[in-house]
Amino acid sequence: MSLFASAADVAYALVRPIVHATDGEAAHNLTLSALQPLPRARSALTSPVLATELAGLHFPNPVGLAPGFDKDARVAHAMPHFGFGFVEVGTLTPLPQDGNPRPRLFRLVEDGAVINRLGFNNGGQAAAAERIICLRRHGLPVPLGINIGANKDSADRIADYAKGTAAMAPLADYLTVNISSPNTPGLRALQDKGSLEALLDGVAAAQPAGAIKPVFLKVAPDLEPADIDDIVAVAIDKGLAAVIVSNTTITRPPLASRHAAEAGGLSGAPLADLALQRVRDFRAASGGQVPLVAAGGIATAAQAWDRIRAGASLIQIYSAMVYAGPGLAARIAHGLEKLAIRDGFTRVADAVGTE
């Protein structure tokens, strides 16, 4: 594990009781402020076993930072220090927006979970673009994904995604179209087949000539089998580079925390079984034709390995770091390497879909 990741875990263990006594959103903002002055990462955690290719991109290892942690691209430059093999920033909307009223982020400590109803709070694509241009000028040793969304009060959400594509595709290694947040009213309706086709046609038309980038689609876990079949059919027809399975859930398994009844999307440990099943469902529906990225409830190398064996080429983490610390990505990456070797695979990528 890198010195950064190890030192960060030691420091986090010391301050965690203080952090967890602070409002979740305030604590997150303090974390970003602490990370922002760190030097730019010049290398990434990798090995021949861990290196992965997807959508024409080289990923030093398959463990990525999920969007939501670095909405405004403030700390992407530092995240490879902690073992991440790729970083996804956002969700970014065309115009800045405050999001939903506070409080809107809740730790469910007893459940190892988080509920959020942030509502795409971000400083807008133009402000983030300035930071990303600077980041690109100095280099980043891992792929950078940019996650785009629509403004809450937009009269034409498909047009918002087209605007986001035109603005952010030139700066991204891949672009994620996020239609899976439960905290923007009506957004998930874009997962319907007709709406999704129109949306992806708009995104494709907005890709700048000479800067066409792979498009990933982020979906919700709260889908019926027919929904999955439709999304897979559209993904194949439109040539999507990958589907990210999945965002937070609006379902509520049994929870112990006093915050269990809060509205919003649930992430963390209680999402693990549902998110794993959705990877299996999308793999079965697509017959392996659509590459998958797994997110939701991944806190250990064993859980990441299960997602990979179920069909995911890459995995993303976020909520688990609230409880396990910033060195989690490095621990999972090293663990995946050991599990691949244990199970007789030359590379982690060779295990995709072998469940």
Tab-separated table of N, CA, C and O in Angstrom, residues 25 28-29 32 68-74 90-93 95-102 104-105 116-124 150-152 181 183-184 318:
chain	number	residue	atom	x	y	z
A	25	GLU	N	-22.389	16.252	5.791
A	25	GLU	CA	-21.998	17.101	4.663
A	25	GLU	C	-20.858	18.029	5.047
A	25	GLU	O	-19.923	18.241	4.258
A	28	HIS	N	-17.687	16.044	5.045
A	28	HIS	CA	-17.223	15.771	3.686
A	28	HIS	C	-16.506	16.985	3.103
A	28	HIS	O	-15.439	16.854	2.478
A	29	ASN	N	-17.055	18.155	3.326
A	29	ASN	CA	-16.414	19.377	2.824
A	29	ASN	C	-15.058	19.610	3.473
A	29	ASN	O	-14.113	20.067	2.820
A	32	LEU	N	-12.574	17.302	1.731
A	32	LEU	CA	-12.127	17.855	0.454
A	32	LEU	C	-11.114	18.977	0.660
A	32	LEU	O	-10.113	19.065	-0.070
A	68	GLY	N	-19.767	11.738	-6.849
A	68	GLY	CA	-20.401	12.161	-5.604
A	68	GLY	C	-19.377	12.567	-4.577
A	68	GLY	O	-19.598	13.504	-3.806
A	69	PHE	N	-18.230	11.874	-4.569
A	69	PHE	CA	-17.175	12.252	-3.634
A	69	PHE	C	-16.542	13.568	-4.065
A	69	PHE	O	-16.367	14.481	-3.267
A	70	ASP	N	-16.210	13.668	-5.334
A	70	ASP	CA	-15.544	14.869	-5.865
A	70	ASP	C	-16.430	15.479	-6.946
A	70	ASP	O	-16.095	15.474	-8.128
A	71	LYS	N	-17.557	16.023	-6.525
A	71	LYS	CA	-18.533	16.548	-7.470
A	71	LYS	C	-17.937	17.608	-8.387
A	71	LYS	O	-18.214	17.640	-9.590
A	72	ASP	N	-17.135	18.513	-7.849
A	72	ASP	CA	-16.677	19.680	-8.589
A	72	ASP	C	-15.226	19.591	-9.043
A	72	ASP	O	-14.614	20.600	-9.371
A	73	ALA	N	-14.684	18.362	-9.069
A	73	ALA	CA	-13.319	18.139	-9.557
A	73	ALA	C	-12.286	18.937	-8.768
A	73	ALA	O	-11.361	19.519	-9.341
A	74	ARG	N	-12.442	18.944	-7.465
A	74	ARG	CA	-11.506	19.661	-6.604
A	74	ARG	C	-10.303	18.823	-6.209
A	74	ARG	O	-9.216	19.368	-5.951
A	90	GLY	N	-18.170	14.592	-10.586
A	90	GLY	CA	-19.568	14.942	-10.828
A	90	GLY	C	-20.468	14.351	-9.741
A	90	GLY	O	-19.973	13.852	-8.726
A	91	THR	N	-21.745	14.422	-9.915
A	91	THR	CA	-22.470	14.771	-11.127
A	91	THR	C	-22.439	16.287	-11.336
A	91	THR	O	-22.704	17.058	-10.420
A	92	LEU	N	-22.168	16.695	-12.605
A	92	LEU	CA	-22.107	18.094	-12.975
A	92	LEU	C	-23.292	18.434	-13.884
A	92	LEU	O	-23.595	17.706	-14.831
A	93	THR	N	-23.948	19.539	-13.578
A	93	THR	CA	-25.077	20.016	-14.371
A	93	THR	C	-24.664	21.262	-15.149
A	93	THR	O	-23.688	21.934	-14.790
A	95	LEU	N	-25.845	24.274	-15.306
A	95	LEU	CA	-25.829	25.460	-14.448
A	95	LEU	C	-25.568	25.060	-13.008
A	95	LEU	O	-25.944	23.970	-12.587
A	96	PRO	N	-24.927	25.929	-12.230
A	96	PRO	CA	-24.751	25.628	-10.806
A	96	PRO	C	-26.113	25.465	-10.138
A	96	PRO	O	-27.090	26.102	-10.531
A	97	GLN	N	-26.173	24.587	-9.124
A	97	GLN	CA	-27.405	24.507	-8.346
A	97	GLN	C	-27.087	24.076	-6.921
A	97	GLN	O	-26.124	23.343	-6.663
A	98	ASP	N	-27.914	24.554	-5.997
A	98	ASP	CA	-27.680	24.303	-4.575
A	98	ASP	C	-28.100	22.913	-4.138
A	98	ASP	O	-27.632	22.418	-3.116
A	99	GLY	N	-28.992	22.278	-4.873
A	99	GLY	CA	-29.505	20.987	-4.451
A	99	GLY	C	-30.668	21.150	-3.493
A	99	GLY	O	-31.265	22.227	-3.373
A	100	ASN	N	-30.990	20.090	-2.795
A	100	ASN	CA	-32.148	20.065	-1.905
A	100	ASN	C	-31.837	20.707	-0.558
A	100	ASN	O	-30.668	20.876	-0.195
A	101	PRO	N	-32.868	21.063	0.209
A	101	PRO	CA	-32.642	21.690	1.516
A	101	PRO	C	-31.875	20.778	2.472
A	101	PRO	O	-31.997	19.554	2.421
A	102	ARG	N	-31.087	21.393	3.348
A	102	ARG	CA	-30.373	20.645	4.385
A	102	ARG	C	-31.257	20.474	5.615
A	102	ARG	O	-32.140	21.281	5.834
A	104	ARG	N	-29.395	16.840	4.440
A	104	ARG	CA	-29.680	16.009	3.273
A	104	ARG	C	-28.684	14.860	3.102
A	104	ARG	O	-28.709	14.161	2.106
A	105	LEU	N	-27.818	14.681	4.092
A	105	LEU	CA	-26.841	13.590	4.081
A	105	LEU	C	-26.777	12.996	5.481
A	105	LEU	O	-26.543	13.725	6.455
A	116	ASN	N	-28.642	9.789	1.210
A	116	ASN	CA	-28.476	11.170	0.752
A	116	ASN	C	-29.661	11.577	-0.116
A	116	ASN	O	-30.246	10.768	-0.826
A	117	ARG	N	-30.004	12.833	-0.014
A	117	ARG	CA	-30.964	13.454	-0.933
A	117	ARG	C	-30.401	14.812	-1.366
A	117	ARG	O	-31.056	15.843	-1.310
A	118	LEU	N	-29.136	14.765	-1.788
A	118	LEU	CA	-28.412	15.985	-2.114
A	118	LEU	C	-29.032	16.731	-3.291
A	118	LEU	O	-29.131	17.960	-3.277
A	119	GLY	N	-29.418	16.002	-4.328
A	119	GLY	CA	-30.077	16.652	-5.451
A	119	GLY	C	-29.136	17.344	-6.427
A	119	GLY	O	-29.406	18.463	-6.872
A	120	PHE	N	-28.040	16.657	-6.796
A	120	PHE	CA	-27.102	17.203	-7.794
A	120	PHE	C	-26.610	18.598	-7.398
A	120	PHE	O	-26.526	19.511	-8.236
A	121	ASN	N	-26.261	18.794	-6.128
A	121	ASN	CA	-25.635	20.058	-5.751
A	121	ASN	C	-24.232	20.120	-6.352
A	121	ASN	O	-23.429	19.205	-6.182
A	122	ASN	N	-23.949	21.182	-7.093
A	122	ASN	CA	-22.626	21.327	-7.704
A	122	ASN	C	-22.467	22.751	-8.206
A	122	ASN	O	-23.443	23.503	-8.319
A	123	GLY	N	-21.233	23.119	-8.512
A	123	GLY	CA	-20.942	24.479	-8.950
A	123	GLY	C	-21.089	24.706	-10.435
A	123	GLY	O	-20.742	25.791	-10.927
A	124	GLY	N	-21.583	23.705	-11.155
A	124	GLY	CA	-21.808	23.862	-12.584
A	124	GLY	C	-20.627	23.420	-13.428
A	124	GLY	O	-19.489	23.331	-12.963
A	150	ALA	N	-28.839	16.583	-15.376
A	150	ALA	CA	-29.706	17.690	-15.782
A	150	ALA	C	-30.032	18.558	-14.582
A	150	ALA	O	-30.145	18.066	-13.452
A	151	ASN	N	-30.195	19.849	-14.813
A	151	ASN	CA	-30.647	20.743	-13.750
A	151	ASN	C	-32.082	20.409	-13.352
A	151	ASN	O	-32.916	20.036	-14.180
A	152	LYS	N	-32.335	20.564	-12.054
A	152	LYS	CA	-33.642	20.192	-11.494
A	152	LYS	C	-34.789	20.938	-12.159
A	152	LYS	O	-35.847	20.361	-12.426
A	181	SER	N	-30.284	8.998	-10.393
A	181	SER	CA	-30.441	9.601	-9.071
A	181	SER	C	-31.915	9.638	-8.688
A	181	SER	O	-32.757	10.067	-9.480
A	183	ASN	N	-33.031	11.631	-6.443
A	183	ASN	CA	-33.220	12.899	-5.739
A	183	ASN	C	-33.548	14.077	-6.651
A	183	ASN	O	-33.668	15.203	-6.191
A	184	THR	N	-33.665	13.822	-7.953
A	184	THR	CA	-34.152	14.819	-8.908
A	184	THR	C	-35.465	14.287	-9.454
A	184	THR	O	-35.475	13.281	-10.170
A	318	TYR	N	-17.372	4.444	-2.747
A	318	TYR	CA	-17.488	5.759	-2.130
A	318	TYR	C	-17.952	5.618	-0.686
A	318	TYR	O	-17.187	5.839	0.250
